[in-house]
Amino acid sequence: MVEPPHLPDSRFVVGELLGEGGMARVYRAWHVERGQWCAVKVLRQGLKEKARRRFLTEGGLMCRLTHRNLLHGWELDDGNPPFLVMDIAEGGSLRDWVDRYGAMQPRLAVDVAIQICKGVATAHRAKVIHRDIKPSNVLIARKGVCKLTDFGIARVRTADLLQEDVTASGDLMGTLGYMAPEQQSDQAQADERTDVYGIGATLYHVLKGRTPPTNLFAAGEYPETFEGIGEQLLPILLKAVSYKPDDRYDTVTELAKALHDTWEFLPAPSPDAKTLMTGIPPEPPPPPGMVRATPNTAPPRDLVGEDRPSLEDAQTPVSASLPSATDPSDFRRALVQGSTEAPVEEERTRWWLVAVVMTVVVFGLFLSDFVWVRSSQNQLGQAIADFLELTVRDVAVVDELGSLGADQPTLLAEYEAVRAAPDLVARTRAADRWLADLRAGVEASASDPDGRTRALAQRRLEELEAAREVWRAREAVWRSRATSLPGRLITATGLATTPPLPDTGADGR
């Protein structure tokens, strides 16, 4: 039996293990402030720094991307151990569902694929390519909503976020059977159409009830591979998993529309059809002494394929569909509530005890919040210092790119601007510009005969971007904590100070 981890945060009551992988374990946890269950993903101890960076990158992306069909990260803590607080999806994965109940009926499969398309469309608008869409990475929430997760190898197509395409040794990243051909040959070529392929392969899996062949893109020559798919869905599926990206749907929105348009021509589900909510256990009660938030009374979305799925792209933030957080005063009142029929003397004694208990509770919460805010402030300051130190130290990359035809004078001038900046805000702005120009220099540089010089420059760039992403993740945590009510009180009283951060736009620069 795996013992629950001890988290240095009093807001969570960690429960049983929900699942585990090579990098992390996921636990059920009760969020005291929100008054509801959540999932906490905790990085395993003893892993290399690269694993830690990837964990923080994934967590940062999940906290930024908000859509009902994406597993949303509530907050990311870069402590020891690092952990990510996120939505809980107690229906397991699509793969688990298929393993238990077999192939999905066509309308349900189409509804599932459209849900995935909606979530992926939101990621694509943020320039994020998932690159590992498969049934085991699509979780089923309690109300029958599919949520895409596992952004551990996602590729971010902007200069201010991590672009980690392959491991240092050049290992293949992704899952055969769901991986597009161009991704197998060159990870850097992955774009929106790569995820179209992944959704198509996932649709094949749920329709057939089995893992797709590794050469699904060539399986059109073998009709038995698609036997039973149905004439309405077959051309859509073949187009989605075409060998050439240009032959696929250009966007996941186009794929969703094609699936939506064919829905009414698909057979209606049988009376005994399984739904996405089949087998989901009842929600457990709160831990002893805890109080549940006001329940969400919206009817569950029990998908059986009877209602035509909507193409409307739900933009409501995930937090808006969650039960409202418990008011701290309600929680404290619940700790001390008692009979209203006590004699007057007992009433006075009881309320005296209530005052003492509330004072202790409030002081404890304030102390916890103080440690919480100061910790995130220190972590952010260290991340900025680490990034700037690495930026100044990596001037050698300018010479490497110059030897490959990049604009060496411009790169050198940007580098000197970082060193000459008069204060931290100016220095971080200059470092952001330097990083963006460095990325452009790598992309524009020619390949050397043996490829080693460009590969070394690429690796130096990835190290810089990894450090930049750690900064971004910690900044997101700091801003979240500093803008909470306790955080505002602590910063207003001078017990914690706001780090000198540059203003950031929508692109993070």
XYZ file of C-alpha atoms in Angstrom:
509
model
C 0.000 0.000 0.000
C 1.328 3.446 -0.991
C 1.284 5.931 1.873
C -0.214 9.357 1.015
C 2.455 12.062 0.686
C 2.853 14.802 3.247
C 2.209 18.127 1.535
C 3.475 21.324 3.201
C 0.057 22.909 2.677
C -2.709 22.693 5.256
C -5.419 23.273 2.660
C -5.399 19.641 1.508
C -6.432 16.396 3.153
C -4.766 13.737 0.985
C -6.591 10.440 0.563
C -6.147 7.266 -1.417
C -4.011 6.658 -4.483
C -5.983 7.020 -7.741
C -3.246 6.091 -10.191
C 0.465 6.225 -10.867
C 2.936 6.376 -13.711
C 6.661 6.490 -14.191
C 6.955 10.139 -13.145
C 4.155 10.829 -10.693
C 1.368 9.515 -8.493
C -2.172 10.915 -8.400
C -4.148 11.032 -5.149
C -7.666 11.953 -4.205
C -7.585 15.012 -1.934
C -10.070 17.238 -0.157
C -9.588 20.950 -0.807
C -10.482 22.603 2.501
C -11.044 26.095 1.063
C -13.146 24.968 -1.904
C -14.989 22.326 0.072
C -14.737 19.686 -2.653
C -12.703 16.763 -3.876
C -9.818 17.272 -6.264
C -6.873 15.290 -7.592
C -3.288 15.998 -6.549
C -0.501 14.840 -8.848
C 2.795 14.474 -6.965
C 6.179 14.049 -8.671
C 8.085 10.958 -7.578
C 11.225 11.482 -5.552
C 14.655 10.698 -6.992
C 13.971 11.672 -10.617
C 16.340 13.735 -12.732
C 15.977 17.490 -13.107
C 14.648 17.047 -16.648
C 11.666 15.127 -15.263
C 11.031 17.912 -12.767
C 11.100 20.538 -15.538
C 8.704 18.501 -17.659
C 6.358 18.101 -14.701
C 6.354 21.865 -14.104
C 5.859 22.549 -17.802
C 2.839 20.258 -17.983
C 1.409 21.735 -14.804
C 1.878 25.278 -16.077
C 0.047 24.461 -19.303
C -2.834 22.757 -17.503
C -3.260 25.781 -15.228
C -3.366 28.168 -18.202
C -5.662 26.199 -20.505
C -9.299 26.461 -19.438
C -12.058 24.483 -21.149
C -14.657 21.969 -19.986
C -13.010 19.289 -22.153
C -9.498 19.840 -20.777
C -8.453 18.570 -17.357
C -7.886 21.881 -15.610
C -5.028 22.550 -13.225
C -6.094 24.635 -10.233
C -2.614 25.451 -9.008
C 0.984 24.296 -9.282
C 3.413 24.153 -6.373
C 7.136 23.902 -7.094
C 8.019 22.656 -3.633
C 9.547 19.449 -2.383
C 7.899 17.448 -3.740
C 6.321 19.477 -6.579
C 2.591 18.870 -6.921
C -0.270 19.868 -9.206
C -3.838 20.326 -7.969
C -6.395 19.576 -10.674
C -9.910 18.431 -11.530
C -10.807 14.937 -10.438
C -12.209 12.607 -13.097
C -13.518 9.499 -11.395
C -14.782 7.661 -14.458
C -11.312 6.506 -15.480
C -10.016 6.875 -19.022
C -11.627 6.103 -22.371
C -9.287 3.136 -22.610
C -10.574 1.832 -19.266
C -14.153 2.265 -20.513
C -13.481 0.332 -23.726
C -11.631 -2.399 -21.822
C -14.681 -2.838 -19.559
C -17.561 -2.449 -21.999
C -16.128 -2.946 -25.485
C -16.603 -0.830 -28.603
C -18.776 2.278 -28.370
C -21.905 2.688 -30.417
C -21.343 5.183 -33.267
C -23.255 8.175 -31.893
C -21.535 7.968 -28.519
C -18.134 7.604 -30.219
C -18.827 10.686 -32.359
C -19.931 12.677 -29.326
C -16.708 11.705 -27.531
C -14.566 12.694 -30.537
C -16.311 16.071 -30.820
C -15.687 16.738 -27.126
C -11.985 16.000 -27.625
C -11.918 18.305 -30.666
C -13.378 21.152 -28.607
C -10.736 20.822 -25.906
C -7.901 20.500 -28.411
C -9.172 23.559 -30.319
C -8.679 25.622 -27.167
C -5.129 24.293 -26.809
C -4.395 25.070 -30.465
C -5.599 28.658 -30.050
C -2.960 28.941 -27.316
C -0.346 27.556 -29.763
C -0.122 24.255 -27.862
C 0.186 21.000 -29.832
C -0.621 18.013 -27.611
C 1.154 15.276 -29.663
C -0.042 12.365 -27.509
C -3.821 12.161 -27.921
C -5.007 8.642 -27.141
C -7.801 6.984 -25.119
C -5.692 6.625 -21.972
C -5.140 10.414 -21.969
C -8.866 11.216 -22.129
C -10.541 10.996 -18.724
C -14.259 10.781 -17.943
C -15.561 13.199 -15.324
C -18.480 12.467 -13.037
C -21.057 14.156 -15.280
C -20.027 12.267 -18.388
C -17.718 14.969 -19.747
C -14.508 13.931 -21.494
C -11.369 15.769 -20.396
C -8.056 15.595 -22.254
C -5.006 15.439 -20.000
C -1.267 14.663 -20.006
C 0.446 17.622 -21.659
C 3.840 16.211 -20.670
C 5.201 16.182 -24.234
C 3.117 19.016 -25.634
C 4.890 21.407 -27.976
C 4.367 25.118 -27.428
C 4.890 27.126 -30.570
C 5.897 30.402 -28.912
C 9.279 31.548 -27.702
C 8.338 32.241 -24.093
C 7.313 28.679 -23.254
C 9.142 25.385 -23.237
C 9.519 23.555 -26.554
C 10.694 20.160 -25.445
C 10.416 17.954 -28.501
C 12.722 15.025 -27.782
C 14.935 13.838 -24.998
C 18.613 14.689 -25.053
C 19.348 11.287 -26.550
C 16.818 11.791 -29.336
C 14.249 9.298 -28.042
C 10.918 9.134 -29.805
C 8.159 10.923 -27.917
C 4.551 9.815 -28.327
C 2.626 6.555 -28.632
C 2.803 4.299 -31.674
C -0.598 3.643 -33.158
C -1.760 7.176 -32.337
C 1.334 9.016 -33.581
C 1.217 10.693 -36.987
C 3.895 9.670 -39.524
C 5.589 13.090 -39.541
C 5.889 12.954 -35.754
C 7.705 9.629 -35.982
C 10.284 11.032 -38.396
C 10.706 14.573 -37.040
C 9.081 15.720 -33.807
C 9.567 19.380 -34.735
C 7.169 19.014 -37.696
C 4.175 18.402 -35.432
C 1.360 20.904 -35.952
C -2.429 21.047 -35.582
C -2.871 18.264 -38.140
C -0.726 15.973 -35.978
C -3.407 16.203 -33.290
C -6.105 15.620 -35.933
C -4.403 12.279 -36.578
C -4.370 11.468 -32.846
C -8.102 12.163 -32.552
C -8.773 10.004 -35.611
C -6.773 7.118 -34.141
C -8.639 7.532 -30.844
C -11.964 7.448 -32.690
C -10.836 4.223 -34.366
C -10.018 2.710 -30.956
C -13.411 3.462 -29.387
C -15.321 2.354 -32.501
C -13.429 -0.917 -32.910
C -12.739 -1.616 -29.251
C -9.045 -2.202 -29.829
C -5.746 -0.391 -30.281
C -5.190 0.860 -33.849
C -2.368 -0.678 -35.895
C 0.892 1.264 -35.938
C 0.457 1.862 -39.672
C -3.156 3.025 -39.467
C -2.316 5.701 -42.053
C -1.697 2.919 -44.600
C -4.533 0.659 -43.493
C -6.885 2.041 -46.133
C -5.359 -0.546 -48.452
C -6.623 -3.278 -46.120
C -10.438 -3.033 -45.847
C -10.596 -5.546 -43.000
C -8.889 -3.004 -40.737
C -11.949 -0.745 -40.935
C -14.581 -3.460 -41.063
C -17.683 -2.436 -39.131
C -16.859 1.280 -39.011
C -19.837 2.182 -41.184
C -20.039 4.004 -44.486
C -20.935 7.317 -42.842
C -17.847 7.496 -40.627
C -15.316 5.670 -42.799
C -14.418 8.583 -45.150
C -14.083 10.958 -42.185
C -11.805 8.543 -40.355
C -9.663 7.846 -43.427
C -9.202 11.578 -44.027
C -8.266 12.201 -40.382
C -5.543 9.522 -40.414
C -4.151 10.218 -43.880
C -0.414 9.713 -44.291
C 0.231 13.247 -45.559
C -0.738 16.139 -43.269
C -2.033 18.084 -46.297
C -4.586 15.327 -46.933
C -6.074 15.584 -43.426
C -8.475 18.125 -41.994
C -6.570 21.364 -41.496
C -8.012 21.917 -38.023
C -9.767 19.925 -35.327
C -12.737 22.267 -35.787
C -13.143 21.021 -39.362
C -12.996 17.434 -38.108
C -15.627 18.202 -35.459
C -17.938 19.745 -38.072
C -17.625 16.709 -40.337
C -18.503 14.412 -37.434
C -21.382 16.661 -36.398
C -22.847 16.678 -39.911
C -22.888 12.878 -40.112
C -24.429 12.305 -36.653
C -28.077 12.186 -37.780
C -27.273 9.454 -40.307
C -25.782 7.144 -37.674
C -27.852 4.362 -36.093
C -29.619 5.224 -32.842
C -28.189 3.581 -29.707
C -29.683 0.311 -28.523
C -31.860 0.333 -25.369
C -29.142 -1.352 -23.317
C -26.338 0.945 -24.531
C -23.696 1.825 -21.976
C -23.087 5.492 -21.207
C -20.020 7.428 -20.167
C -21.397 7.486 -16.629
C -21.783 3.728 -16.445
C -19.732 2.343 -13.586
C -18.742 5.667 -11.995
C -18.955 5.143 -8.219
C -20.896 7.550 -5.978
C -18.928 10.532 -4.750
C -17.489 9.809 -1.304
C -18.463 12.022 1.640
C -16.056 14.695 2.898
C -13.340 13.662 5.368
C -14.314 13.808 9.044
C -14.743 17.389 10.222
C -14.814 18.828 6.694
C -17.731 20.669 5.085
C -18.926 20.272 1.508
C -19.478 23.349 -0.638
C -22.910 24.142 -2.049
C -23.581 21.285 -4.464
C -23.940 21.880 -8.157
C -27.530 20.883 -8.945
C -27.145 20.872 -12.714
C -28.363 17.577 -14.187
C -25.609 15.167 -15.178
C -24.688 14.945 -18.829
C -25.277 11.240 -19.275
C -24.163 10.678 -22.844
C -25.694 7.794 -24.731
C -25.720 9.382 -28.169
C -29.426 10.223 -28.115
C -28.977 13.999 -28.378
C -27.084 15.511 -31.255
C -23.838 17.017 -29.928
C -23.430 20.770 -30.134
C -20.604 22.392 -32.076
C -20.724 25.423 -29.835
C -17.293 25.819 -28.290
C -17.905 26.175 -24.556
C -15.732 29.053 -23.329
C -17.025 29.069 -19.759
C -14.023 28.755 -17.442
C -13.861 25.445 -15.666
C -14.071 27.180 -12.323
C -17.499 28.523 -13.257
C -18.912 25.015 -13.564
C -17.438 23.863 -10.275
C -19.290 24.051 -6.978
C -18.690 27.384 -5.286
C -15.960 27.492 -2.679
C -16.920 27.317 0.949
C -16.800 30.650 2.759
C -14.057 30.336 5.417
C -16.432 31.803 7.988
C -18.948 29.046 7.226
C -16.226 26.476 7.724
C -15.190 27.972 11.049
C -18.812 28.185 12.209
C -19.262 24.521 11.373
C -16.343 23.671 13.651
C -18.009 25.207 16.692
C -21.747 24.847 16.042
C -23.790 23.392 18.906
C -27.271 23.057 20.322
C -29.364 26.218 20.489
C -31.334 24.876 23.452
C -28.514 25.100 26.051
C -29.109 27.057 29.281
C -27.919 30.683 29.402
C -24.792 29.921 31.472
C -23.806 27.097 29.157
C -24.455 29.425 26.224
C -22.024 32.006 27.625
C -19.395 29.352 28.314
C -19.865 27.845 24.903
C -19.439 31.151 23.087
C -16.358 31.944 25.178
C -14.890 28.664 23.993
C -16.029 29.500 20.479
C -14.106 32.783 20.639
C -10.952 31.005 21.803
C -11.244 28.328 19.122
C -11.909 30.884 16.389
C -8.923 32.973 17.500
C -6.661 29.933 17.342
C -8.086 28.882 13.968
C -7.758 32.370 12.463
C -4.191 32.747 13.742
C -3.289 29.311 12.393
C -4.796 30.086 8.996
C -3.012 33.450 8.852
C 0.312 31.849 9.762
C -0.234 29.147 7.136
C -1.099 31.772 4.507
C 1.958 33.838 5.467
C 4.290 30.861 4.975
C 2.413 30.000 1.776
C 2.810 33.493 0.250
C 6.417 34.003 1.364
C 7.373 30.582 0.007
C 5.978 31.357 -3.449
C 7.696 34.777 -3.376
C 11.076 33.185 -2.633
C 10.571 30.469 -5.264
C 9.728 33.082 -7.904
C 12.767 35.190 -7.046
C 15.023 32.141 -7.293
C 13.525 31.153 -10.663
C 14.152 34.628 -12.099
C 17.720 34.613 -10.787
C 18.371 31.150 -12.251
C 17.029 32.200 -15.655
C 19.088 35.394 -15.790
C 22.226 33.584 -14.655
C 21.791 30.982 -17.390
C 21.090 33.741 -19.939
C 24.319 35.604 -19.169
C 26.340 32.400 -19.022
C 25.231 31.078 -22.403
C 26.914 33.646 -24.675
C 28.734 30.787 -26.451
C 25.544 30.011 -28.336
C 25.948 33.304 -30.257
C 29.238 32.142 -31.769
C 27.748 28.742 -32.573
C 24.827 30.297 -34.451
C 27.084 32.840 -36.131
C 29.121 30.009 -37.630
C 25.880 28.714 -39.183
C 24.915 32.006 -40.815
C 22.710 33.577 -38.138
C 22.746 37.357 -37.544
C 25.568 37.328 -35.003
C 25.840 41.138 -34.481
C 22.130 41.434 -33.635
C 22.250 38.491 -31.255
C 25.360 39.876 -29.572
C 23.737 43.312 -29.197
C 20.660 41.744 -27.558
C 22.928 39.781 -25.234
C 24.824 42.917 -24.200
C 21.483 44.660 -23.568
C 20.704 42.010 -20.965
C 24.001 42.577 -19.201
C 23.733 46.370 -19.320
C 20.130 46.620 -18.098
C 19.888 49.030 -15.117
C 17.409 47.037 -13.017
C 15.708 43.660 -12.736
C 12.590 44.622 -14.697
C 14.636 45.960 -17.611
C 16.903 42.920 -17.470
C 14.039 40.432 -17.627
C 12.463 42.299 -20.543
C 15.782 42.292 -22.381
C 16.237 38.594 -21.605
C 12.806 37.847 -23.092
C 13.745 39.676 -26.307
C 17.083 37.869 -26.385
C 15.360 34.505 -26.012
C 12.889 35.247 -28.822
C 15.691 36.367 -31.157
C 17.711 33.317 -30.185
C 14.839 31.037 -31.180
C 14.565 32.863 -34.498
C 18.314 32.495 -34.979
C 18.191 28.752 -34.408
C 15.266 28.337 -36.808
C 16.969 30.449 -39.480
C 20.427 28.912 -39.162
C 21.748 26.423 -41.662
C 22.645 22.863 -40.741
C 26.341 22.120 -40.355
C 27.763 19.020 -42.093
C 27.646 16.726 -39.080
C 24.714 18.482 -37.384
C 26.515 18.760 -34.060
C 26.877 22.536 -33.847
C 23.198 23.215 -34.565
C 22.155 20.421 -32.206
C 24.286 21.962 -29.456
C 22.765 25.390 -30.079
C 19.290 23.846 -30.006
C 20.043 22.154 -26.702
C 21.336 25.395 -25.154
C 18.172 27.120 -26.326
C 15.961 24.421 -24.791
C 17.764 24.799 -21.460
C 17.076 28.535 -21.512
C 13.424 28.014 -22.416
C 13.050 25.381 -19.713
C 14.355 27.855 -17.132
C 11.994 30.498 -18.536
C 9.032 28.154 -18.178
C 9.918 27.406 -14.555
C 9.861 31.163 -13.997
C 6.450 31.436 -15.708
C 5.023 28.577 -13.646
C 6.235 30.096 -10.383
C 5.008 33.530 -11.418
C 1.539 32.083 -12.038
C 1.582 30.532 -8.563
C 2.766 33.798 -6.989
C 0.108 35.904 -8.742
C -2.599 33.433 -7.717
C -1.524 33.516 -4.087
C -0.780 37.244 -3.901
C -4.218 38.181 -5.281
C -6.106 36.022 -2.791
C -7.579 37.813 0.222
C -4.863 36.548 2.623
C -2.193 37.378 0.048
C -3.437 40.953 -0.384
C -3.473 41.454 3.388
C 0.040 40.058 3.760
C 1.497 42.183 0.951
C -0.397 45.294 2.122
C 1.125 44.980 5.597
C 4.622 44.572 4.162
C 5.075 41.015 5.444
C 5.713 39.975 1.843
C 6.731 42.132 -1.101
C 5.791 41.865 -4.743
C 8.838 40.910 -6.839
C 9.741 43.511 -9.510
C 8.084 41.758 -12.446
C 7.844 43.123 -15.996
C 4.386 43.720 -17.434
C 3.342 40.768 -19.584
C 1.004 40.772 -22.534
C -1.198 38.037 -23.890
C 1.780 36.292 -25.389
C 3.593 36.273 -22.090
C 6.266 38.781 -23.150
